Each structure stands twice: as structure tokens, then as C-alpha cells.
Coordinates of C-alpha atoms in Angstrom, one line a residue:
M16 CA -13.7 -48.8 64.6
D17 CA -10.0 -48.6 64.5
S18 CA -8.6 -46.9 61.4
A19 CA -5.9 -49.6 61.1
F20 CA -8.4 -52.4 61.0
V21 CA -7.7 -55.3 58.6
G22 CA -10.4 -57.9 58.1
H23 CA -13.4 -59.2 56.3
L24 CA -16.5 -57.2 55.7
H25 CA -18.7 -59.9 57.2
A26 CA -16.6 -59.9 60.4
L27 CA -17.5 -56.2 60.7
R28 CA -21.1 -56.9 59.8
L29 CA -21.3 -59.5 62.6
A30 CA -19.9 -57.0 65.1
L31 CA -21.7 -53.8 64.0
T32 CA -25.1 -54.7 62.7
D33 CA -26.5 -57.5 64.9
P34 CA -29.5 -56.0 66.6
R35 CA -29.9 -58.7 69.3
F36 CA -27.1 -57.6 71.6
D37 CA -26.6 -54.4 73.5
A38 CA -22.9 -54.5 72.8
C39 CA -20.9 -56.5 70.3
A40 CA -17.3 -56.4 69.3
V41 CA -14.5 -57.9 67.3
T42 CA -10.8 -56.9 67.4
G43 CA -10.7 -53.3 66.4
A44 CA -14.5 -52.6 66.3
L45 CA -17.2 -52.1 68.9
A46 CA -21.0 -51.3 68.5
V47 CA -23.5 -50.6 71.2
Q48 CA -27.3 -50.4 71.2
A49 CA -29.2 -47.9 73.4
G50 CA -29.1 -50.3 76.4
A51 CA -25.3 -50.1 76.6
R52 CA -24.9 -46.4 75.8
G53 CA -24.5 -45.4 79.4
A54 CA -21.7 -48.0 79.9
L55 CA -20.0 -46.8 76.7
D56 CA -20.2 -43.1 77.8
K57 CA -18.6 -44.1 81.1
A58 CA -15.9 -46.2 79.4
A59 CA -15.1 -43.3 76.9
A60 CA -14.8 -40.9 79.8
E61 CA -12.4 -43.2 81.6
A62 CA -10.4 -43.8 78.4
A63 CA -10.1 -40.0 77.9
G64 CA -8.8 -39.5 81.4
A65 CA -6.2 -42.3 80.9
G66 CA -4.9 -40.6 77.8
T67 CA -2.8 -42.9 75.6
D68 CA -1.6 -45.1 78.4
G69 CA -3.9 -48.0 77.5
A70 CA -2.6 -51.0 75.6
G71 CA -4.2 -52.3 72.4
P72 CA -6.7 -50.7 70.0
Y73 CA -9.0 -48.0 71.4
A74 CA -12.1 -50.0 70.4
D75 CA -10.8 -53.0 72.3
R76 CA -10.1 -51.0 75.4
L77 CA -13.6 -49.5 75.3
A78 CA -15.1 -53.0 74.9
T79 CA -13.2 -54.3 77.9
A80 CA -14.4 -51.2 80.0
V81 CA -18.0 -51.7 78.9
E82 CA -17.9 -55.3 80.0
A83 CA -16.3 -54.3 83.3
A84 CA -19.2 -51.9 83.8
G85 CA -21.5 -54.9 83.9
T86 CA -22.7 -55.0 80.2
T87 CA -22.2 -58.2 78.4
V88 CA -20.2 -57.7 75.2
Q89 CA -21.0 -60.3 72.5
R90 CA -18.0 -61.5 70.6
P91 CA -19.1 -63.5 67.6
E92 CA -17.1 -66.6 66.6
L93 CA -15.3 -65.7 63.4
G94 CA -13.7 -69.0 62.5
T95 CA -11.8 -68.4 59.2
L96 CA -12.8 -64.8 59.0
V97 CA -10.2 -62.2 59.9
A98 CA -10.5 -59.2 62.2
T99 CA -7.3 -57.7 63.5
V100 CA -5.4 -54.4 64.0
P101 CA -1.8 -55.0 62.9
T102 CA 1.0 -52.8 64.4
A103 CA 3.8 -53.6 62.0
R104 CA 4.1 -53.8 58.2
A105 CA 4.8 -57.6 58.3
E106 CA 1.6 -58.2 60.4
R107 CA -0.4 -56.1 58.0
D108 CA 0.8 -58.0 55.0
A109 CA 0.1 -61.3 56.7
A110 CA -3.4 -60.2 57.6
T111 CA -4.1 -58.9 54.1
A112 CA -3.0 -62.2 52.7
A113 CA -5.2 -64.1 55.2
V114 CA -8.2 -61.9 54.1
A115 CA -7.6 -62.7 50.4
A116 CA -7.3 -66.4 51.1
V117 CA -10.9 -66.7 52.5
D118 CA -14.0 -66.0 50.4
D119 CA -16.1 -63.7 52.6
E120 CA -19.3 -64.3 50.7
A121 CA -18.9 -68.1 50.7
V122 CA -18.5 -68.0 54.5
R123 CA -21.5 -65.8 54.8
L124 CA -23.6 -68.2 52.7
R125 CA -22.4 -71.2 54.6
T126 CA -23.1 -69.7 58.0
A127 CA -26.6 -68.7 57.0
V128 CA -27.5 -72.4 57.3
K129 CA -28.0 -74.0 60.7
S130 CA -25.1 -76.3 61.6
R131 CA -27.5 -78.9 63.0
D132 CA -30.5 -79.9 60.9
G133 CA -32.3 -82.9 59.5
F134 CA -31.1 -85.0 56.7
F135 CA -33.8 -83.9 54.2
T136 CA -33.3 -80.2 55.0
T137 CA -29.5 -80.5 54.9
F138 CA -29.2 -82.3 51.6
F139 CA -32.3 -81.5 49.7
I140 CA -33.3 -77.9 50.8
S141 CA -30.3 -75.9 52.1
P142 CA -28.0 -76.5 49.1
Y143 CA -30.2 -74.1 47.1
S144 CA -32.4 -72.3 49.7
R145 CA -29.3 -70.3 50.9
Y146 CA -29.1 -68.8 47.4
I147 CA -32.8 -67.9 47.5
A148 CA -32.0 -66.2 50.8
R149 CA -29.2 -64.2 49.2
W150 CA -31.5 -63.3 46.3
C151 CA -34.1 -62.0 48.7
A152 CA -31.5 -60.0 50.6
R153 CA -30.3 -58.3 47.5
R154 CA -33.8 -57.2 46.7
G155 CA -34.5 -55.8 50.1
L156 CA -37.0 -58.5 51.2
T157 CA -37.2 -59.2 54.9
P158 CA -37.4 -62.5 56.8
N159 CA -40.9 -61.6 58.0
Q160 CA -42.1 -61.2 54.4
V161 CA -40.7 -64.6 53.5
T162 CA -42.2 -66.1 56.6
T163 CA -45.6 -64.7 55.7
A164 CA -45.2 -66.0 52.1
S165 CA -44.5 -69.5 53.6
L166 CA -47.7 -69.3 55.7
I167 CA -49.8 -68.1 52.7
T168 CA -48.4 -70.9 50.6
A169 CA -49.2 -73.5 53.2
L170 CA -52.7 -72.2 53.6
I171 CA -53.3 -72.4 49.8
A172 CA -51.9 -76.0 50.0
A173 CA -54.5 -76.8 52.7
G174 CA -57.2 -75.3 50.6
C175 CA -56.2 -77.5 47.7
A176 CA -56.2 -80.5 49.9
A177 CA -59.7 -79.5 51.1
T178 CA -61.1 -79.9 47.5
G179 CA -60.9 -83.7 47.8
E180 CA -59.8 -84.0 44.2
R181 CA -56.6 -85.7 42.9
W182 CA -55.4 -82.5 41.3
G183 CA -55.9 -80.7 44.6
Y184 CA -53.9 -83.4 46.5
V185 CA -51.1 -83.2 44.0
A186 CA -51.1 -79.4 44.1
A187 CA -51.2 -79.5 47.9
G188 CA -48.1 -81.7 48.1
V189 CA -46.1 -79.5 45.8
L190 CA -47.2 -76.3 47.6
L191 CA -46.4 -77.8 51.0
L192 CA -42.8 -78.5 49.8
V193 CA -42.6 -74.9 48.4
S194 CA -43.8 -73.6 51.8
F195 CA -41.1 -75.6 53.5
V196 CA -38.4 -74.2 51.2
L197 CA -39.6 -70.7 52.1
D198 CA -39.7 -71.7 55.8
C199 CA -36.0 -72.6 55.6
T200 CA -35.2 -69.5 53.6
D201 CA -36.6 -67.0 56.1
G202 CA -34.2 -68.2 58.8
Q203 CA -31.3 -68.3 56.4
L204 CA -32.2 -64.8 55.3
A205 CA -32.2 -63.6 58.9
R206 CA -28.7 -65.0 59.5
Y207 CA -27.4 -63.9 56.1
S208 CA -28.5 -60.3 56.5
L209 CA -28.6 -60.2 60.3
Q210 CA -32.2 -59.1 60.2
Y211 CA -33.4 -60.2 63.6
S212 CA -36.6 -58.8 65.2
T213 CA -39.1 -59.4 67.9
M214 CA -41.9 -59.8 65.3
G215 CA -39.7 -62.2 63.4
A216 CA -39.2 -64.3 66.5
W217 CA -43.0 -64.5 67.1
L218 CA -43.8 -65.4 63.5
D219 CA -41.1 -68.0 63.2
A220 CA -42.0 -69.6 66.5
T221 CA -45.7 -70.0 65.8
F222 CA -46.2 -70.2 62.0
D223 CA -44.7 -73.7 61.6
R224 CA -47.4 -75.2 63.8
A225 CA -50.2 -73.1 62.2
K226 CA -49.1 -74.3 58.8
E227 CA -48.9 -77.9 59.7
Y228 CA -52.2 -78.0 61.6
A229 CA -54.0 -76.1 59.0
F230 CA -52.9 -78.7 56.5
Y231 CA -54.3 -81.4 58.7
A232 CA -57.6 -79.7 58.7
G233 CA -57.5 -79.4 54.9
L234 CA -56.8 -83.1 54.5
A235 CA -59.8 -83.9 56.9
L236 CA -62.1 -81.6 54.9
G237 CA -61.0 -83.1 51.6
A238 CA -61.5 -86.7 52.9
A239 CA -65.0 -85.7 54.1
R240 CA -65.9 -84.6 50.6
N241 CA -65.2 -88.2 49.5
G242 CA -67.3 -89.7 52.4
D243 CA -64.3 -90.6 54.6
D244 CA -64.4 -89.1 58.1
V245 CA -60.8 -88.7 59.3
W246 CA -61.2 -85.8 61.7
A247 CA -60.4 -88.1 64.7
L248 CA -57.1 -89.0 63.0
A249 CA -56.4 -85.3 62.3
V250 CA -57.0 -84.4 66.0
G251 CA -55.0 -87.4 67.1
S252 CA -52.1 -86.3 64.9
M253 CA -52.2 -82.8 66.3
I254 CA -52.3 -84.2 69.9
L255 CA -49.3 -86.5 69.3
M256 CA -47.2 -83.8 67.7
T257 CA -48.0 -81.2 70.4
C258 CA -47.3 -83.6 73.2
R259 CA -44.0 -84.7 71.5
H260 CA -42.9 -81.1 71.4
V261 CA -43.8 -80.5 75.0
V262 CA -41.6 -83.5 75.9
D263 CA -38.7 -81.8 74.0
F264 CA -39.3 -78.4 75.6
S265 CA -39.7 -79.7 79.2
F266 CA -36.6 -81.9 79.1
N267 CA -34.5 -79.1 77.7
E268 CA -35.7 -76.6 80.2
A269 CA -35.2 -79.0 83.1
N270 CA -31.6 -79.9 82.1
H271 CA -29.9 -77.1 80.2
D272 CA -28.6 -75.3 83.4
A273 CA -28.5 -78.3 85.7
T274 CA -25.2 -79.0 87.5
A275 CA -23.4 -82.4 87.4
N276 CA -25.5 -83.0 84.4
T277 CA -23.9 -86.2 83.0
S278 CA -24.9 -89.8 82.6
P279 CA -23.7 -93.0 80.9
T280 CA -26.6 -92.8 78.4
A281 CA -25.6 -89.3 77.4
A282 CA -22.0 -90.4 77.0
L283 CA -23.1 -93.3 74.7
S284 CA -25.1 -90.8 72.7
G285 CA -22.1 -88.6 72.3
R286 CA -19.9 -91.6 71.1
L287 CA -22.6 -92.5 68.6
D288 CA -22.5 -89.0 67.2
S289 CA -18.8 -89.5 66.4
V290 CA -19.9 -92.2 63.9
G291 CA -21.1 -90.2 60.9
W292 CA -23.9 -92.4 59.5
T293 CA -25.5 -92.9 63.0
V294 CA -26.0 -89.1 63.3
W295 CA -28.2 -89.0 60.2
V296 CA -30.0 -92.2 61.0
R297 CA -30.8 -90.9 64.5
R298 CA -32.0 -87.6 63.2
M299 CA -34.2 -89.2 60.5
I300 CA -36.0 -91.8 62.6
I301 CA -37.5 -89.2 64.9
L302 CA -39.2 -87.7 61.8
P303 CA -38.1 -84.0 62.2
I304 CA -40.0 -81.3 60.4
G305 CA -38.2 -81.7 57.0
E306 CA -38.7 -85.5 56.8
R307 CA -42.2 -85.1 58.2
W308 CA -43.3 -82.5 55.7
A309 CA -41.7 -84.4 52.8
M310 CA -43.6 -87.6 53.8
I311 CA -46.8 -85.7 54.1
A312 CA -46.4 -84.0 50.8
V313 CA -45.5 -87.2 48.9
L314 CA -48.3 -89.2 50.5
T315 CA -50.8 -86.5 49.9
A316 CA -50.0 -86.3 46.2
F317 CA -50.2 -90.1 45.6
T318 CA -52.4 -91.6 48.3
T319 CA -55.4 -90.6 50.5
P320 CA -55.7 -88.5 53.6
R321 CA -56.4 -91.6 55.7
I322 CA -53.1 -93.1 54.6
V323 CA -51.3 -89.8 55.3
F324 CA -52.6 -89.7 58.9
Y325 CA -51.8 -93.4 59.5
A326 CA -48.2 -92.9 58.4
L327 CA -48.0 -89.7 60.4
L328 CA -49.3 -91.3 63.6
I329 CA -47.1 -94.4 63.3
G330 CA -43.9 -92.4 62.4
C331 CA -44.4 -89.7 65.0
A332 CA -45.4 -92.3 67.7
F333 CA -42.2 -94.2 67.0
G334 CA -40.1 -91.0 67.1
A335 CA -41.8 -89.8 70.3
L336 CA -41.2 -93.2 72.0
Y337 CA -37.6 -93.3 70.9
T338 CA -36.7 -89.8 72.1
T339 CA -38.8 -90.0 75.4
A340 CA -37.3 -93.4 76.3
G341 CA -33.8 -92.1 75.8
R342 CA -34.5 -89.0 77.9
V343 CA -36.0 -91.1 80.7
L344 CA -32.9 -93.3 80.7
R345 CA -30.7 -90.2 80.8
S346 CA -32.7 -88.7 83.7
L347 CA -32.6 -91.9 85.7
T348 CA -28.8 -92.4 85.3
R349 CA -27.6 -88.8 85.7
K350 CA -26.9 -87.1 89.1
A351 CA -28.2 -83.7 87.9
T352 CA -29.2 -81.1 90.4
R353 CA -32.0 -78.9 89.1
T354 CA -31.9 -75.2 89.6
D355 CA -34.8 -73.1 90.9
R356 CA -35.1 -71.5 87.5
A357 CA -35.6 -75.0 85.9
A358 CA -38.2 -75.9 88.5
Q359 CA -40.1 -72.6 87.9
A360 CA -40.0 -73.3 84.1
L361 CA -41.5 -76.7 84.6
A362 CA -44.2 -75.2 86.9
D363 CA -45.0 -72.6 84.2
L364 CA -45.1 -75.3 81.5
A365 CA -47.6 -77.3 83.7
D366 CA -50.2 -74.6 83.0
S367 CA -51.8 -74.9 86.4
G368 CA -55.0 -72.9 86.9
P369 CA -56.7 -71.6 90.0
L370 CA -57.9 -74.9 91.2
A371 CA -54.5 -76.6 91.1
E372 CA -52.9 -73.5 92.5
L373 CA -55.2 -73.4 95.5
E374 CA -54.5 -77.0 96.4
A375 CA -50.8 -76.5 95.9
R376 CA -50.8 -73.5 98.3
L377 CA -52.7 -75.5 100.9
L378 CA -50.3 -78.5 100.6
R379 CA -47.1 -76.5 100.3
G380 CA -44.6 -77.5 103.0
R381 CA -46.5 -80.8 103.6
A382 CA -45.8 -82.4 100.2
G383 CA -42.5 -83.7 99.0
S384 CA -41.2 -83.6 95.5
F385 CA -40.7 -87.3 95.5
G386 CA -43.5 -88.9 93.6
S387 CA -44.8 -85.8 91.9
V388 CA -44.5 -87.3 88.4
Y389 CA -46.2 -90.5 89.6
V390 CA -49.1 -88.5 91.0
A391 CA -49.4 -86.7 87.7
A392 CA -49.2 -90.0 85.7
L393 CA -51.8 -91.6 87.9
G394 CA -54.2 -88.6 87.5
T395 CA -53.6 -88.6 83.7
L396 CA -54.3 -92.3 83.4
V397 CA -57.5 -92.1 85.5
M398 CA -58.7 -89.1 83.4
I399 CA -58.0 -90.7 80.0
A400 CA -59.5 -94.0 81.1
G401 CA -62.6 -92.3 82.3
A402 CA -63.0 -90.3 79.1
V403 CA -62.4 -93.3 76.9
F404 CA -64.5 -96.0 78.7
L405 CA -67.4 -94.1 80.4
P406 CA -70.4 -93.2 78.3
F407 CA -70.8 -89.7 77.0
G408 CA -72.2 -87.4 79.7
D409 CA -71.9 -90.0 82.4
P410 CA -71.9 -88.0 85.7
R411 CA -69.2 -90.3 87.0
L412 CA -66.8 -88.6 84.6
I413 CA -67.1 -85.4 86.6
A414 CA -66.0 -87.3 89.7
V415 CA -63.0 -88.6 87.6
A416 CA -62.2 -85.0 86.6
V417 CA -62.3 -83.9 90.3
I418 CA -59.8 -86.6 91.0
Y419 CA -57.6 -85.3 88.2
V420 CA -57.8 -81.8 89.5
M421 CA -56.7 -83.0 93.0
A422 CA -53.8 -85.0 91.4
A423 CA -52.8 -81.9 89.3
G424 CA -52.6 -79.8 92.5
L425 CA -50.7 -82.4 94.4
A426 CA -48.2 -82.9 91.6
V427 CA -47.1 -79.2 91.6
A428 CA -47.3 -78.6 95.4
A429 CA -43.5 -79.0 95.7
P430 CA -40.7 -77.7 93.5
L431 CA -40.4 -79.8 90.4
K432 CA -36.8 -80.9 90.9
G433 CA -37.2 -84.7 90.7
A434 CA -35.4 -86.8 88.1
L435 CA -38.5 -87.3 86.0
D436 CA -40.5 -84.2 86.9
W437 CA -40.0 -82.9 83.3
L438 CA -42.6 -85.4 82.3
I439 CA -45.4 -83.6 84.2
P440 CA -46.2 -80.9 81.6
P441 CA -46.6 -83.5 78.7
L442 CA -48.7 -85.7 80.9
F443 CA -51.1 -82.9 81.6
R444 CA -51.2 -82.0 77.9
A445 CA -52.1 -85.6 77.1
A446 CA -54.8 -85.7 79.7
E447 CA -56.5 -82.5 78.5
Y448 CA -56.2 -83.1 74.8
V449 CA -57.2 -86.8 74.8
T450 CA -60.2 -86.0 77.1
V451 CA -61.4 -83.4 74.5
L452 CA -60.9 -85.9 71.7
A453 CA -62.6 -88.8 73.5
L454 CA -65.7 -86.8 74.4
A455 CA -66.0 -85.4 70.8
V456 CA -65.8 -88.9 69.4
K457 CA -68.4 -90.3 71.9
A458 CA -70.8 -87.4 71.3
D459 CA -71.1 -88.8 67.7
V460 CA -72.8 -85.7 66.3
P461 CA -71.8 -83.6 63.3
G462 CA -69.3 -80.9 64.0
A463 CA -68.0 -82.3 67.3
L464 CA -64.6 -83.4 66.0
P465 CA -63.9 -80.2 64.0
A466 CA -64.9 -78.2 67.1
A467 CA -62.5 -80.3 69.2
F468 CA -59.8 -79.7 66.6
G469 CA -60.3 -75.9 67.0
L470 CA -60.3 -76.0 70.8
I471 CA -57.2 -78.1 71.0
A472 CA -55.5 -75.9 68.4
A473 CA -56.3 -72.8 70.5
V474 CA -55.0 -74.4 73.7
A475 CA -52.0 -75.7 72.0
Y476 CA -51.1 -72.2 70.7
H477 CA -51.2 -71.0 74.3
H478 CA -48.8 -73.8 75.3
Y479 CA -46.4 -73.1 72.5
D480 CA -46.5 -69.4 73.3
T481 CA -45.6 -70.2 76.9
V482 CA -42.6 -72.3 75.7
Y483 CA -41.2 -69.6 73.4
R484 CA -41.6 -66.9 76.1
I485 CA -39.6 -69.0 78.5
R486 CA -37.0 -69.8 75.9
G487 CA -36.6 -66.1 75.2
G488 CA -35.8 -65.5 78.9
T489 CA -38.9 -63.3 79.6
G490 CA -40.8 -65.9 81.6
A491 CA -44.3 -67.4 81.2
P492 CA -47.5 -65.5 80.2
P493 CA -49.0 -63.5 83.1
H494 CA -51.0 -65.4 85.7
W495 CA -54.2 -63.6 84.9
L496 CA -54.1 -65.1 81.4
V497 CA -53.7 -68.7 82.8
R498 CA -56.4 -68.1 85.4
T499 CA -58.8 -66.6 82.8
I500 CA -58.6 -69.6 80.5
G501 CA -58.9 -71.9 83.6
G502 CA -55.6 -73.8 83.5
H503 CA -55.5 -77.4 82.2
E504 CA -57.4 -78.8 85.1
G505 CA -60.1 -76.2 85.0
R506 CA -60.7 -76.8 81.3
V507 CA -60.9 -80.6 81.8
L508 CA -63.4 -80.1 84.6
L509 CA -65.5 -77.7 82.5
I510 CA -65.7 -79.9 79.4
T511 CA -66.7 -83.0 81.4
A512 CA -69.4 -80.9 83.2
L513 CA -70.6 -79.6 79.8
A514 CA -70.8 -83.2 78.5
A515 CA -73.0 -84.2 81.6
V516 CA -75.2 -81.1 81.2
L517 CA -75.7 -81.6 77.4
V518 CA -76.1 -85.4 77.5
S519 CA -79.7 -85.1 76.4
R520 CA -78.9 -82.4 73.8
E521 CA -75.7 -83.8 72.3
A522 CA -76.2 -81.6 69.2
D523 CA -75.3 -78.6 71.4
F524 CA -72.0 -80.1 72.5
P525 CA -70.1 -78.9 69.3
V526 CA -71.5 -75.4 70.0
A527 CA -70.1 -75.5 73.5
L528 CA -66.7 -76.7 72.3
T529 CA -66.7 -73.9 69.6
V530 CA -67.5 -71.2 72.2
M531 CA -64.7 -72.5 74.4
A532 CA -62.3 -72.5 71.4
V533 CA -63.2 -68.9 70.4
F534 CA -62.9 -67.6 74.0
V535 CA -59.5 -69.2 74.5
A536 CA -58.2 -68.2 71.1
L537 CA -59.3 -64.5 71.6
V538 CA -57.8 -64.2 75.0
V539 CA -54.6 -65.9 74.2
L540 CA -54.0 -64.3 70.8
V541 CA -54.7 -60.8 72.0
E542 CA -52.2 -61.1 74.9
S543 CA -49.7 -63.0 72.7
I544 CA -49.7 -60.3 70.0
R545 CA -49.4 -57.6 72.6
F546 CA -46.4 -59.2 74.1
W547 CA -44.6 -60.2 70.9
V548 CA -44.8 -56.7 69.3
S549 CA -43.8 -55.0 72.5
S550 CA -40.2 -53.8 73.1
G551 CA -39.7 -56.4 75.9
A552 CA -40.1 -59.4 73.6
P553 CA -36.9 -61.3 72.8
A554 CA -35.4 -61.5 69.2
V555 CA -34.5 -65.1 69.3
H556 CA -33.3 -67.0 66.3
D557 CA -31.2 -70.1 65.7
E558 CA -27.6 -69.4 64.8
G559 CA -25.6 -71.0 61.9
E560 CA -22.3 -72.7 62.5
P561 CA -19.2 -70.7 63.3
A562 CA -17.5 -69.3 60.2

């Protein structure tokens, strides 16, 4: 740090204390982590050899040399914050006045909040949750502790809902909102105090789904106490939510680094964003997490679990159709060229197991990418139709599953670079999840639907884990993990075979689903925990707006 530095404390904090970057700098200050130490040593040696011939502050010359050596130097956007090294008295006076004109703490609080968020979160949570985040920071609390408190609160809420009593539903609604406030606070605390960690990335990435799906289970248990079986609605809600997220992830991975990535539909969307009220309407109608949790909390407190699930299914279905239709239109009207990295990400998100991989290898070079999504769609429709319309345990369903396996292999035999190939992962998710749900419903035995809920939750965790690893830049889970749990097509074939074998002993079907759920959960969780606590896991968090 240059001794003549003039600027805000938070500007220095952004440059010197952010653990996510190997090297970070603002004018007059440079910090490096262990990964950039070699580049810094080389730069310092070169600067010593050059003597005082270099121009500009020493820290800036070092930062330039470190970047020239191949190490990326993060330069945070300061906005209204000041960071400078004045060379004359007039410049120093002007910089000092600029520092005094900006409230450093107000900027720090404002930038702790994400610049793009839902209406409910922006206007009903963030105005005060940022102060809770500051309170936590001043008392030495960490984002991970707040995240854990949010999870515990949500689990208590689920337990209250499971009582089936009105007081339990009211308490559950209140606690769910408290959990959401804490969920917003943990990210704001991380940005406020720059406490980013690999463990935090894992907790933040997975606990939201765990909290929401646990609450679904609590509602289903509470309804059952009152003689109302809504487990099918709970499973359906989880399926819809997971498939909707997979659509989001697949579309973003397919297009974020595509070239010539423009379309008239995207241009229209951009123009609508320039009209203030349309921004909030478009964010609200897709029922993001803030609006969704608020709706669930209010309806839980004042109505019944069945009404909660009906509202959730209708709202999320509309949001899913709206966003998916818009993305399909964008994909059909843009001339984007997909990269190999995007194609690989889609292949990883497809979650193909050994059966589909074998077929894809046999067909490689003889299958074109055109039509991949249509093959996947056809296989998905055939599989869902068979599961829904054929009787439980009908041997013909195994033949349908074999057709699905063949379609799954054919769909991924060529690089997924087609305009709509990003739809392939969500299609496969729908086929697998709906098959499990349909067979559990048709089994019509106690425990089948709760066991299906557990199996889908375990598989969904694996799919979310895959997404967050890819987003962190570390690639998908290892192939041995995907092969061990069978891939989506292997699990579909197995569950249809179990239904056929157990057709005369339907009471054993929930046991089979439970065993599958436990096996998948153990394998996936052990590997996931090993990865996310390792040094190679990414510390990824959403950033607030520029200061």
C-alpha cells in the first residue's frame, strides 16, 4: 500500500481482504493470496532492478507486472468510493474533500444488498435485513452461522406445520418468514464483511432447497394428521420447482458465453426493462423465492396445506411456462454459436449414466445434433405416458423404459449445440421425477408417496450439486459418482423393473424406493461434502451493486 494513499476504508477493504481472488488491487494498494505469490515475487524483483524509473505508484506498477505474468488482478468497481495517490497538494485536498463527501458506511450497507432481486425481498426484507447483517458483523458472527440458523428455523417451521394444528400452521408461517430474513442476511453479511468461503458457497447453494422441500414435507405430514393426503401434491410441487430451476440453469449455461448471442426477443426484453414498473411485474409473476415464501407463509397460517399446494402449483406452473416460452423464443430467433464448454455443461447436466453413455459412444460420428432435443422430448413423452396410463407393474412399462434409455443415448450422441438443446436436461428431469411419482401413486399403498418424496429429493440434490459445481468453474461431479447411482436412464429402468417384480407384493414397493433413496443420498452426500470442504471448491457468492 502506498504511504500517500487517500481514499475510503471500504475501498481498501475491497482490495485487501476479499479472499476469492488470488490478486486484487485499487489505485495505491495491492493484495495477493498464496496462488499469486510467485508472480508477486517476480514482479518485485523486476521493480527492484528497474529502480525508480517506473511511472506511477509502486503498488500499481506491481499490480501491472503481476497481471503481465499471467495472474488475473481483480479490480473492484468503486463507484462513488475514492482510492487515489495524489502527487500534488491540490490533488490531495480535492481527494480528501471527495472522501468526506461520501458516507463510507452507507455505501458499504447499500452494496451489501444484491442489485437485482425480487420485489418482496427488495422492499420488504432488504431495507432492514442489511442492518441485521451489520449487527451480526459487529458481533463476530459469520455468514455460515446465520445460514445454519436459517436452516434450523425453517426445520422448526416444518415441524410446527407437521402438527396439523392451527397454532402450528400460524407459527410455521411466521418462522418461515424469519428463516427467509436470515437467508437474505447471510449473503448480505458475506458482502458487508467480505467473508466468503468454500463452505459458505456449499451451504448457501443447497440449504434454500432443503428448507423449502422440508417445509413441503411438514405440510404433508400436518395434512395427514387431519385425514387429508396431499403427499402427491407435495411431490408434484417439488418436481415442478426442480424442473423449473433446471430450465434456468441449462439456458444460462448454454448461452452465457455464446457468440453472436442476440435476438429480437432479447432486445424487446431489454426495452421493457427500461420501463420501471414492468421490471417489477416481470420479476413478481415468475414467483421468485421471496414472493413464493411469502405466499407459502401467509397461506399456511390462514388456510390449509391443500390450498397452499394448489396455489404453489398454479403459480409456479405459470412462472415456468412464462420463462420457458420466452427462452424458447429467444433461442429460435438468435443466431448464437454455442461453445464446446457450453455443450459439455449441457451434457453434464443431462446426467447420463452408463447405458446412455454406451449408446452415445456407439453412435458417435453417425448421429447429428439436429433433432437431439426432439428425440429427448419424444422419449420423455413416451416414458411419462407409459408411467401414467399403464397399470402398476405392467411388464410393458419396462419396454417403454428401454425405449426411453435408447432415446436418452441418442439425444446426447452428438455435441449439444442446437438452438433448443438446453431443454434436454429439464426434459430428462421431468421424465425421471414424474415416473417415480406416477408409480408411487399407482402403487396405492401406505408409505409409497413419502418414499417417492425422499427418492426425488435425494436425486434432486445430486442435480443441484452438479449445477453449482459447473457454475463454480470446477466441472461436474466425477463420472464414477454418476455411474454408481445409475444416471437418469438407469434409475428409470430400475424403478420400472422393481414395479414389475413387486406387482404381487405392492407393500414392498415403498421399501424399495426407500432403499434407493438412502443409497443415492449416502453416495451423493459423502462425495458432495468431500468436494465442498476441499481446497479446490469455489467460493462463489452473488455480488451487490457497484458502489
